Amino acid sequence: MTISRVLVANRGEIARRLIRGLSRLGYETVAVYSDADRNAPHVSLADFAVPLGGITPSESYLRTERILEACRETGAHAVHPGYGFLSENSEFAAAVEDAGRVFIGPRPESIRTMGDKTEALSIAREAGVPTIPSYTPPSTSVSAEEMEKQATALGLPLMIKAAAGGGGKGMRIARETAELSELIPAAIREAENAFGDGRIFLERYLNPARHVEVQVLGDGEGKGVAFGERDCSIQRRHQKLIEEAPAPGLSDATRAKLHAAAVGLVESTRYRGVGTVEFIFGPDESFFFLEMNTRLQVEHPVTECVFGIDLLQVQMEVAEGRGIPAAVQNLEPKGHSIEVRVYAEDATVGFLPTVGELLEVIWPDGPGVRVDSGVERGHEVTVHYDPMLAKIIVTAPDRERAIDSLRQALGETFVAGVRTTIGFCRAVIDHPAFREAKLSTGFIPDHFEDYREIVDRGAVTGTSGTGTTDAETSNTADSALAAVRALAPRLLSNRGSHGPGTEASLPLAWENLSGWRLA
Amino acid sequence: MNDTPKIELVDEQWQVTLPGQDEPYRVVSWQPPRLLLSRGHEVRTFFLAANADELWIGGPDGTEKVVRRSAHDTTEGGGVMPAGDLSSPMPGKVLEVLVAEGDPVEAGDRLLILEAMKMESPIRAPHAGVVARVHVSAGDSIGAGDPLIEVEATDVEPIDSE
């Protein structure tokens, strides 16, 4: 079927990327927006825009009925859900289809089954995808000896987890067989006390672990392709911060096995559309299925950059029933791409979300630099939405040069008005362990336990201080900054004579620096 | 004083010579938000953005925020007098104390001079009043948050009303 008008049921950077991308592919676009997003870039890029009313997501972007109404009012043939919001809501997908529109994504059933952790695991196993070795006792009256036997078969170290647990509660790590006789009963007691349910299960503990995921595409008829993999190990409390493609340090054999496992899952489930199969890597390049995300992911740009493809375009080809384009069927990645997520969070105070008006926004540009941003100068950052403002993606012929380019690009970036994670990300990529690709999900806790301390040691510029090892350079950088601080009041003053080109558009006289402090 | 930055307007462009240095930093171009500084022929770009309360400086090594510290609480109807407790914005040294306890001051009067971050900062009275307490003397080393001076208000005209 032919789709000519697409409604994007999202906001922020992804809505902007999708609306702009769809326009460039020749589609007409419909934006939807909450009251808070009236001035958002994604709205002005669209051909049609429908206000949703309300501010919070539940008052706006999560309102299925309102979105379907917007489709009717604008004659949109298809809905692209983006990521987050309703993108993995199988009822929404079904409602879109029942309304006679195309849902740009998988079938509602796939969304539902992959969204259920237990079902997803069993589907993966059936497809021959390795899953984390685990043992669930068939009843609570399993003997201690039996538990220990199973534990030993699983292999140590292992995690003892409460079946009813979550959020890190009810988990213990056993490293030696001798500990089991004590830890297992303790875990059962704890689970009983905390959750009223003493059931536990054992799972192989992978440490250090890497998060590596495979970008897949299925035509819905049993054919699938993989577009390489991404490493997303640099995370903080399960929130990804820096991602890259390809995943460094994997042998060709492992890579092939990994892709085959992911494609096998797509083909055996006749999966339709783009998706990501997430794996957890343990030592010795062992890998296990974690989950499958049935949508386009935040970090899709790094894959697009190394493969030279537009994932939105292939999504539309499949959605319009034309199958997987021949041109993308046998691609090899070229070069290396790294993405940094810019969050409105203060890394020096536990990543507290920051709010306020963006006084200025300057993004880097040039060859090899891509910025997917949902904000502009004047944007009001609030607590209502996810704090991710933008993504900065840098691509280069190899990883070393990608890191250097990224560092340069971050130095050309200026976001004023709210604190962001840019400085923190700079500190991460400056760290020798990052350059050496010693990636693991423990990277941030291991190396940045106390970022505040690192910032203080590294002077006031919010870097780790490891960026410049040369004392001379360091002095020059610091003294130039001191010069700027000294001059700032004069430059911002709107009285007195200044040099040419100094019609300050800044509102305030800062001529006396009394009572100022670095914040 | 040769341990404070020397700021001059030369040929219609601002320049600053930092203490201990001979060569000044000159403003080559200032088109907000972009500031181009040169020293010799070496140039560096910085970004500046500000509103009533904050100044943001972006450089190649990161972005910092400088806040205008409000030395008093806003009065709300009920006639509560604003507090005039001034504490040090950062670690540094007291260069000079310009007032004594009992002196009357007007809003904006310089009370003392601090030296911090290679710069001289005058601390000014946030409102008219009388100097109630002076906690420091010239030559004292101080830490961030250390109390400096207390000014008891005699009327409510704060220096940075909007």
Short mmCIF file of N, CA, C and O in Angstrom, two decimals, chain A residues 79-160:
data_model
loop_
_atom_site.label_atom_id
_atom_site.label_comp_id
_atom_site.label_asym_id
_atom_site.label_seq_id
_atom_site.Cartn_x
_atom_site.Cartn_y
_atom_site.Cartn_z
N VAL A 79 1.12 5.98 11.34
CA VAL A 79 1.61 6.58 12.59
C VAL A 79 2.99 6.02 12.89
O VAL A 79 3.20 4.80 12.90
N HIS A 80 3.94 6.92 13.13
CA HIS A 80 5.26 6.49 13.58
C HIS A 80 5.35 6.84 15.06
O HIS A 80 5.20 7.99 15.44
N PRO A 81 5.58 5.84 15.92
CA PRO A 81 5.54 6.09 17.36
C PRO A 81 6.86 6.57 17.96
O PRO A 81 6.90 6.91 19.15
N GLY A 82 7.94 6.58 17.19
CA GLY A 82 9.24 6.96 17.76
C GLY A 82 9.71 5.95 18.79
O GLY A 82 9.53 4.75 18.59
N TYR A 83 10.30 6.44 19.88
CA TYR A 83 10.67 5.55 20.99
C TYR A 83 10.05 6.08 22.27
O TYR A 83 9.66 7.24 22.33
N GLY A 84 9.95 5.25 23.27
CA GLY A 84 9.29 5.67 24.51
C GLY A 84 7.80 5.84 24.25
O GLY A 84 7.25 5.30 23.29
N PHE A 85 7.14 6.61 25.10
CA PHE A 85 5.69 6.88 24.93
C PHE A 85 4.92 5.62 24.54
O PHE A 85 4.91 4.64 25.27
N LEU A 86 4.24 5.63 23.38
CA LEU A 86 3.38 4.48 23.03
C LEU A 86 4.06 3.50 22.08
O LEU A 86 3.40 2.59 21.57
N SER A 87 5.37 3.66 21.87
CA SER A 87 6.02 2.85 20.85
C SER A 87 6.02 1.36 21.16
O SER A 87 6.04 0.54 20.25
N GLU A 88 6.00 0.99 22.43
CA GLU A 88 5.98 -0.44 22.76
C GLU A 88 4.69 -0.79 23.50
O GLU A 88 4.67 -1.66 24.36
N ASN A 89 3.64 -0.11 23.12
CA ASN A 89 2.33 -0.38 23.68
C ASN A 89 1.52 -1.13 22.63
O ASN A 89 1.08 -0.54 21.63
N SER A 90 1.35 -2.43 22.83
CA SER A 90 0.72 -3.24 21.80
C SER A 90 -0.74 -2.84 21.58
O SER A 90 -1.27 -2.99 20.48
N GLU A 91 -1.37 -2.32 22.59
CA GLU A 91 -2.76 -1.88 22.42
C GLU A 91 -2.85 -0.66 21.52
O GLU A 91 -3.79 -0.53 20.73
N PHE A 92 -1.87 0.21 21.66
CA PHE A 92 -1.85 1.37 20.79
C PHE A 92 -1.66 0.93 19.34
O PHE A 92 -2.38 1.38 18.44
N ALA A 93 -0.69 0.04 19.14
CA ALA A 93 -0.42 -0.45 17.79
C ALA A 93 -1.68 -1.10 17.20
O ALA A 93 -2.03 -0.87 16.04
N ALA A 94 -2.36 -1.89 18.01
CA ALA A 94 -3.59 -2.54 17.55
C ALA A 94 -4.67 -1.51 17.24
O ALA A 94 -5.38 -1.62 16.24
N ALA A 95 -4.77 -0.49 18.09
CA ALA A 95 -5.79 0.55 17.87
C ALA A 95 -5.53 1.29 16.56
O ALA A 95 -6.46 1.62 15.83
N VAL A 96 -4.26 1.55 16.27
CA VAL A 96 -3.91 2.23 15.03
C VAL A 96 -4.34 1.37 13.84
O VAL A 96 -4.96 1.85 12.89
N GLU A 97 -4.04 0.09 13.92
CA GLU A 97 -4.41 -0.81 12.82
C GLU A 97 -5.92 -0.96 12.70
O GLU A 97 -6.48 -0.96 11.60
N ASP A 98 -6.59 -1.06 13.84
CA ASP A 98 -8.05 -1.18 13.81
C ASP A 98 -8.69 0.06 13.19
O ASP A 98 -9.77 -0.02 12.62
N ALA A 99 -7.99 1.19 13.33
CA ALA A 99 -8.52 2.43 12.75
C ALA A 99 -8.17 2.54 11.27
O ALA A 99 -8.37 3.57 10.65
N GLY A 100 -7.62 1.46 10.72
CA GLY A 100 -7.33 1.45 9.29
C GLY A 100 -6.05 2.18 8.91
O GLY A 100 -5.83 2.50 7.74
N ARG A 101 -5.20 2.46 9.89
CA ARG A 101 -3.92 3.13 9.57
C ARG A 101 -2.79 2.11 9.68
O ARG A 101 -2.94 1.05 10.28
N VAL A 102 -1.65 2.51 9.15
CA VAL A 102 -0.47 1.66 9.25
C VAL A 102 0.34 2.08 10.48
O VAL A 102 0.61 3.26 10.67
N PHE A 103 0.68 1.11 11.29
CA PHE A 103 1.55 1.38 12.43
C PHE A 103 2.97 1.09 11.96
O PHE A 103 3.29 -0.04 11.56
N ILE A 104 3.83 2.10 11.97
CA ILE A 104 5.21 1.91 11.48
C ILE A 104 5.98 1.19 12.56
O ILE A 104 6.58 1.81 13.45
N GLY A 105 5.95 -0.10 12.49
CA GLY A 105 6.58 -0.90 13.52
C GLY A 105 6.15 -2.34 13.35
O GLY A 105 5.58 -2.71 12.32
N PRO A 106 6.40 -3.17 14.35
CA PRO A 106 6.07 -4.59 14.23
C PRO A 106 4.57 -4.82 14.45
O PRO A 106 3.82 -3.90 14.76
N ARG A 107 4.18 -6.05 14.28
CA ARG A 107 2.78 -6.39 14.55
C ARG A 107 2.54 -6.25 16.05
O ARG A 107 3.45 -6.49 16.86
N PRO A 108 1.32 -5.89 16.44
CA PRO A 108 1.00 -5.74 17.87
C PRO A 108 1.38 -6.97 18.69
O PRO A 108 1.87 -6.85 19.81
N GLU A 109 1.22 -8.14 18.11
CA GLU A 109 1.53 -9.37 18.84
C GLU A 109 3.02 -9.45 19.20
O GLU A 109 3.38 -9.87 20.29
N SER A 110 3.88 -9.05 18.28
CA SER A 110 5.32 -9.07 18.55
C SER A 110 5.66 -8.11 19.69
O SER A 110 6.50 -8.40 20.53
N ILE A 111 5.00 -6.95 19.66
CA ILE A 111 5.26 -5.97 20.72
C ILE A 111 4.87 -6.58 22.06
O ILE A 111 5.59 -6.46 23.05
N ARG A 112 3.75 -7.27 22.05
CA ARG A 112 3.27 -7.83 23.30
C ARG A 112 4.18 -8.93 23.82
O ARG A 112 4.58 -8.92 24.99
N THR A 113 4.54 -9.86 22.94
CA THR A 113 5.34 -10.99 23.43
C THR A 113 6.74 -10.56 23.83
O THR A 113 7.27 -11.00 24.84
N MET A 114 7.36 -9.69 23.04
CA MET A 114 8.71 -9.25 23.39
C MET A 114 8.71 -8.32 24.59
O MET A 114 9.73 -8.10 25.22
N GLY A 115 7.55 -7.77 24.89
CA GLY A 115 7.45 -6.87 26.04
C GLY A 115 7.30 -7.63 27.34
O GLY A 115 7.47 -7.08 28.42
N ASP A 116 7.03 -8.91 27.22
CA ASP A 116 6.87 -9.75 28.40
C ASP A 116 8.18 -10.49 28.62
O ASP A 116 8.57 -11.32 27.81
N LYS A 117 8.87 -10.20 29.69
CA LYS A 117 10.21 -10.72 29.89
C LYS A 117 10.27 -12.25 29.84
O LYS A 117 11.17 -12.82 29.21
N THR A 118 9.32 -12.88 30.46
CA THR A 118 9.33 -14.34 30.48
C THR A 118 9.07 -14.92 29.10
O THR A 118 9.75 -15.85 28.65
N GLU A 119 8.09 -14.35 28.41
CA GLU A 119 7.78 -14.85 27.06
C GLU A 119 8.95 -14.60 26.13
O GLU A 119 9.29 -15.46 25.31
N ALA A 120 9.54 -13.41 26.23
CA ALA A 120 10.66 -13.09 25.36
C ALA A 120 11.79 -14.10 25.55
O ALA A 120 12.38 -14.58 24.59
N LEU A 121 12.07 -14.43 26.79
CA LEU A 121 13.13 -15.39 27.08
C LEU A 121 12.82 -16.74 26.47
O LEU A 121 13.69 -17.40 25.90
N SER A 122 11.57 -17.16 26.59
CA SER A 122 11.29 -18.50 26.06
C SER A 122 11.29 -18.49 24.54
O SER A 122 11.74 -19.45 23.91
N ILE A 123 10.86 -17.38 23.93
CA ILE A 123 10.93 -17.28 22.47
C ILE A 123 12.39 -17.32 22.02
O ILE A 123 12.75 -17.97 21.03
N ALA A 124 13.24 -16.61 22.77
CA ALA A 124 14.66 -16.59 22.43
C ALA A 124 15.25 -18.00 22.50
O ALA A 124 15.98 -18.44 21.62
N ARG A 125 14.90 -18.68 23.58
CA ARG A 125 15.45 -20.04 23.74
C ARG A 125 15.01 -20.92 22.59
O ARG A 125 15.79 -21.68 22.02
N GLU A 126 13.72 -20.82 22.25
CA GLU A 126 13.19 -21.63 21.15
C GLU A 126 13.92 -21.33 19.85
O GLU A 126 14.08 -22.21 19.01
N ALA A 127 14.34 -20.07 19.70
CA ALA A 127 15.03 -19.70 18.47
C ALA A 127 16.50 -20.06 18.53
O ALA A 127 17.28 -19.73 17.63
N GLY A 128 16.91 -20.69 19.63
CA GLY A 128 18.30 -21.10 19.75
C GLY A 128 19.23 -19.98 20.16
O GLY A 128 20.45 -20.08 20.00
N VAL A 129 18.66 -18.91 20.70
CA VAL A 129 19.50 -17.80 21.15
C VAL A 129 19.94 -18.09 22.59
O VAL A 129 19.10 -18.42 23.42
N PRO A 130 21.23 -17.99 22.86
CA PRO A 130 21.68 -18.28 24.23
C PRO A 130 21.05 -17.32 25.23
O PRO A 130 20.91 -16.12 24.96
N THR A 131 20.62 -17.86 26.36
CA THR A 131 20.09 -17.02 27.43
C THR A 131 20.93 -17.25 28.68
O THR A 131 21.60 -18.27 28.79
N ILE A 132 20.86 -16.32 29.60
CA ILE A 132 21.70 -16.42 30.80
C ILE A 132 21.34 -17.70 31.55
O ILE A 132 20.17 -17.90 31.90
N PRO A 133 22.32 -18.54 31.78
CA PRO A 133 22.02 -19.77 32.51
C PRO A 133 21.39 -19.44 33.86
O PRO A 133 21.88 -18.58 34.60
N SER A 134 20.27 -20.07 34.11
CA SER A 134 19.60 -19.81 35.39
C SER A 134 18.91 -21.07 35.87
O SER A 134 18.72 -22.02 35.10
N TYR A 135 18.57 -21.06 37.11
CA TYR A 135 17.86 -22.19 37.70
C TYR A 135 16.76 -21.67 38.59
O TYR A 135 17.02 -20.90 39.53
N THR A 136 15.53 -22.07 38.28
CA THR A 136 14.41 -21.70 39.14
C THR A 136 13.93 -22.96 39.84
O THR A 136 13.50 -23.90 39.19
N PRO A 137 14.02 -22.97 41.16
CA PRO A 137 13.57 -24.16 41.89
C PRO A 137 12.08 -24.40 41.63
O PRO A 137 11.30 -23.45 41.64
N PRO A 138 11.71 -25.63 41.36
CA PRO A 138 10.31 -25.91 41.05
C PRO A 138 9.36 -25.64 42.22
O PRO A 138 8.17 -25.47 42.04
N SER A 139 9.89 -25.65 43.44
CA SER A 139 9.04 -25.34 44.60
C SER A 139 9.92 -24.80 45.70
O SER A 139 11.15 -24.84 45.60
N THR A 140 9.31 -24.25 46.72
CA THR A 140 10.12 -23.68 47.81
C THR A 140 10.69 -24.74 48.74
O THR A 140 11.49 -24.45 49.60
N SER A 141 10.27 -26.00 48.49
CA SER A 141 10.78 -27.01 49.41
C SER A 141 11.94 -27.80 48.81
O SER A 141 12.20 -28.92 49.17
N VAL A 142 12.63 -27.17 47.88
CA VAL A 142 13.82 -27.81 47.32
C VAL A 142 14.91 -27.84 48.38
O VAL A 142 15.15 -26.85 49.06
N SER A 143 15.57 -28.96 48.49
CA SER A 143 16.56 -29.11 49.56
C SER A 143 17.78 -28.24 49.30
O SER A 143 18.08 -27.87 48.17
N ALA A 144 18.48 -27.94 50.38
CA ALA A 144 19.69 -27.14 50.29
C ALA A 144 20.73 -27.83 49.40
O ALA A 144 21.40 -27.18 48.61
N GLU A 145 20.82 -29.14 49.51
CA GLU A 145 21.80 -29.88 48.71
C GLU A 145 21.48 -29.74 47.23
O GLU A 145 22.36 -29.57 46.39
N GLU A 146 20.16 -29.83 46.91
CA GLU A 146 19.74 -29.72 45.51
C GLU A 146 20.09 -28.34 44.97
O GLU A 146 20.62 -28.20 43.87
N MET A 147 19.81 -27.31 45.77
CA MET A 147 20.13 -25.93 45.39
C MET A 147 21.60 -25.80 45.10
O MET A 147 22.01 -25.22 44.09
N GLU A 148 22.41 -26.34 46.00
CA GLU A 148 23.85 -26.21 45.84
C GLU A 148 24.34 -26.96 44.62
O GLU A 148 25.24 -26.53 43.91
N LYS A 149 23.71 -28.10 44.36
CA LYS A 149 24.08 -28.87 43.18
C LYS A 149 23.78 -28.08 41.93
O LYS A 149 24.60 -27.97 41.02
N GLN A 150 22.58 -27.50 41.88
CA GLN A 150 22.19 -26.68 40.72
C GLN A 150 23.09 -25.47 40.58
O GLN A 150 23.47 -25.08 39.47
N ALA A 151 23.43 -24.86 41.71
CA ALA A 151 24.29 -23.69 41.69
C ALA A 151 25.64 -24.03 41.10
O ALA A 151 26.19 -23.29 40.27
N THR A 152 26.19 -25.13 41.52
CA THR A 152 27.49 -25.54 41.02
C THR A 152 27.42 -25.82 39.53
O THR A 152 28.34 -25.48 38.78
N ALA A 153 26.30 -26.43 39.09
CA ALA A 153 26.14 -26.71 37.66
C ALA A 153 26.06 -25.40 36.87
O ALA A 153 26.59 -25.30 35.76
N LEU A 154 25.41 -24.41 37.41
CA LEU A 154 25.31 -23.11 36.76
C LEU A 154 26.67 -22.45 36.62
O LEU A 154 26.96 -21.77 35.66
N GLY A 155 27.46 -22.62 37.64
CA GLY A 155 28.77 -21.99 37.64
C GLY A 155 28.78 -20.70 38.44
O GLY A 155 27.82 -19.93 38.39
N LEU A 156 29.84 -20.55 39.19
CA LEU A 156 29.97 -19.32 39.98
C LEU A 156 30.88 -18.34 39.28
O LEU A 156 31.70 -18.75 38.48
N PRO A 157 30.80 -17.01 39.56
CA PRO A 157 29.89 -16.43 40.54
C PRO A 157 28.45 -16.43 40.03
O PRO A 157 28.22 -16.48 38.81
N LEU A 158 27.51 -16.43 40.95
CA LEU A 158 26.14 -16.35 40.52
C LEU A 158 25.34 -15.39 41.39
O LEU A 158 25.79 -14.98 42.45
N MET A 159 24.19 -15.00 40.84
CA MET A 159 23.31 -14.08 41.55
C MET A 159 22.14 -14.87 42.09
O MET A 159 21.55 -15.68 41.37
N ILE A 160 21.82 -14.60 43.33
CA ILE A 160 20.62 -15.17 43.92
C ILE A 160 19.59 -14.05 43.90
O ILE A 160 19.80 -13.00 44.52
#
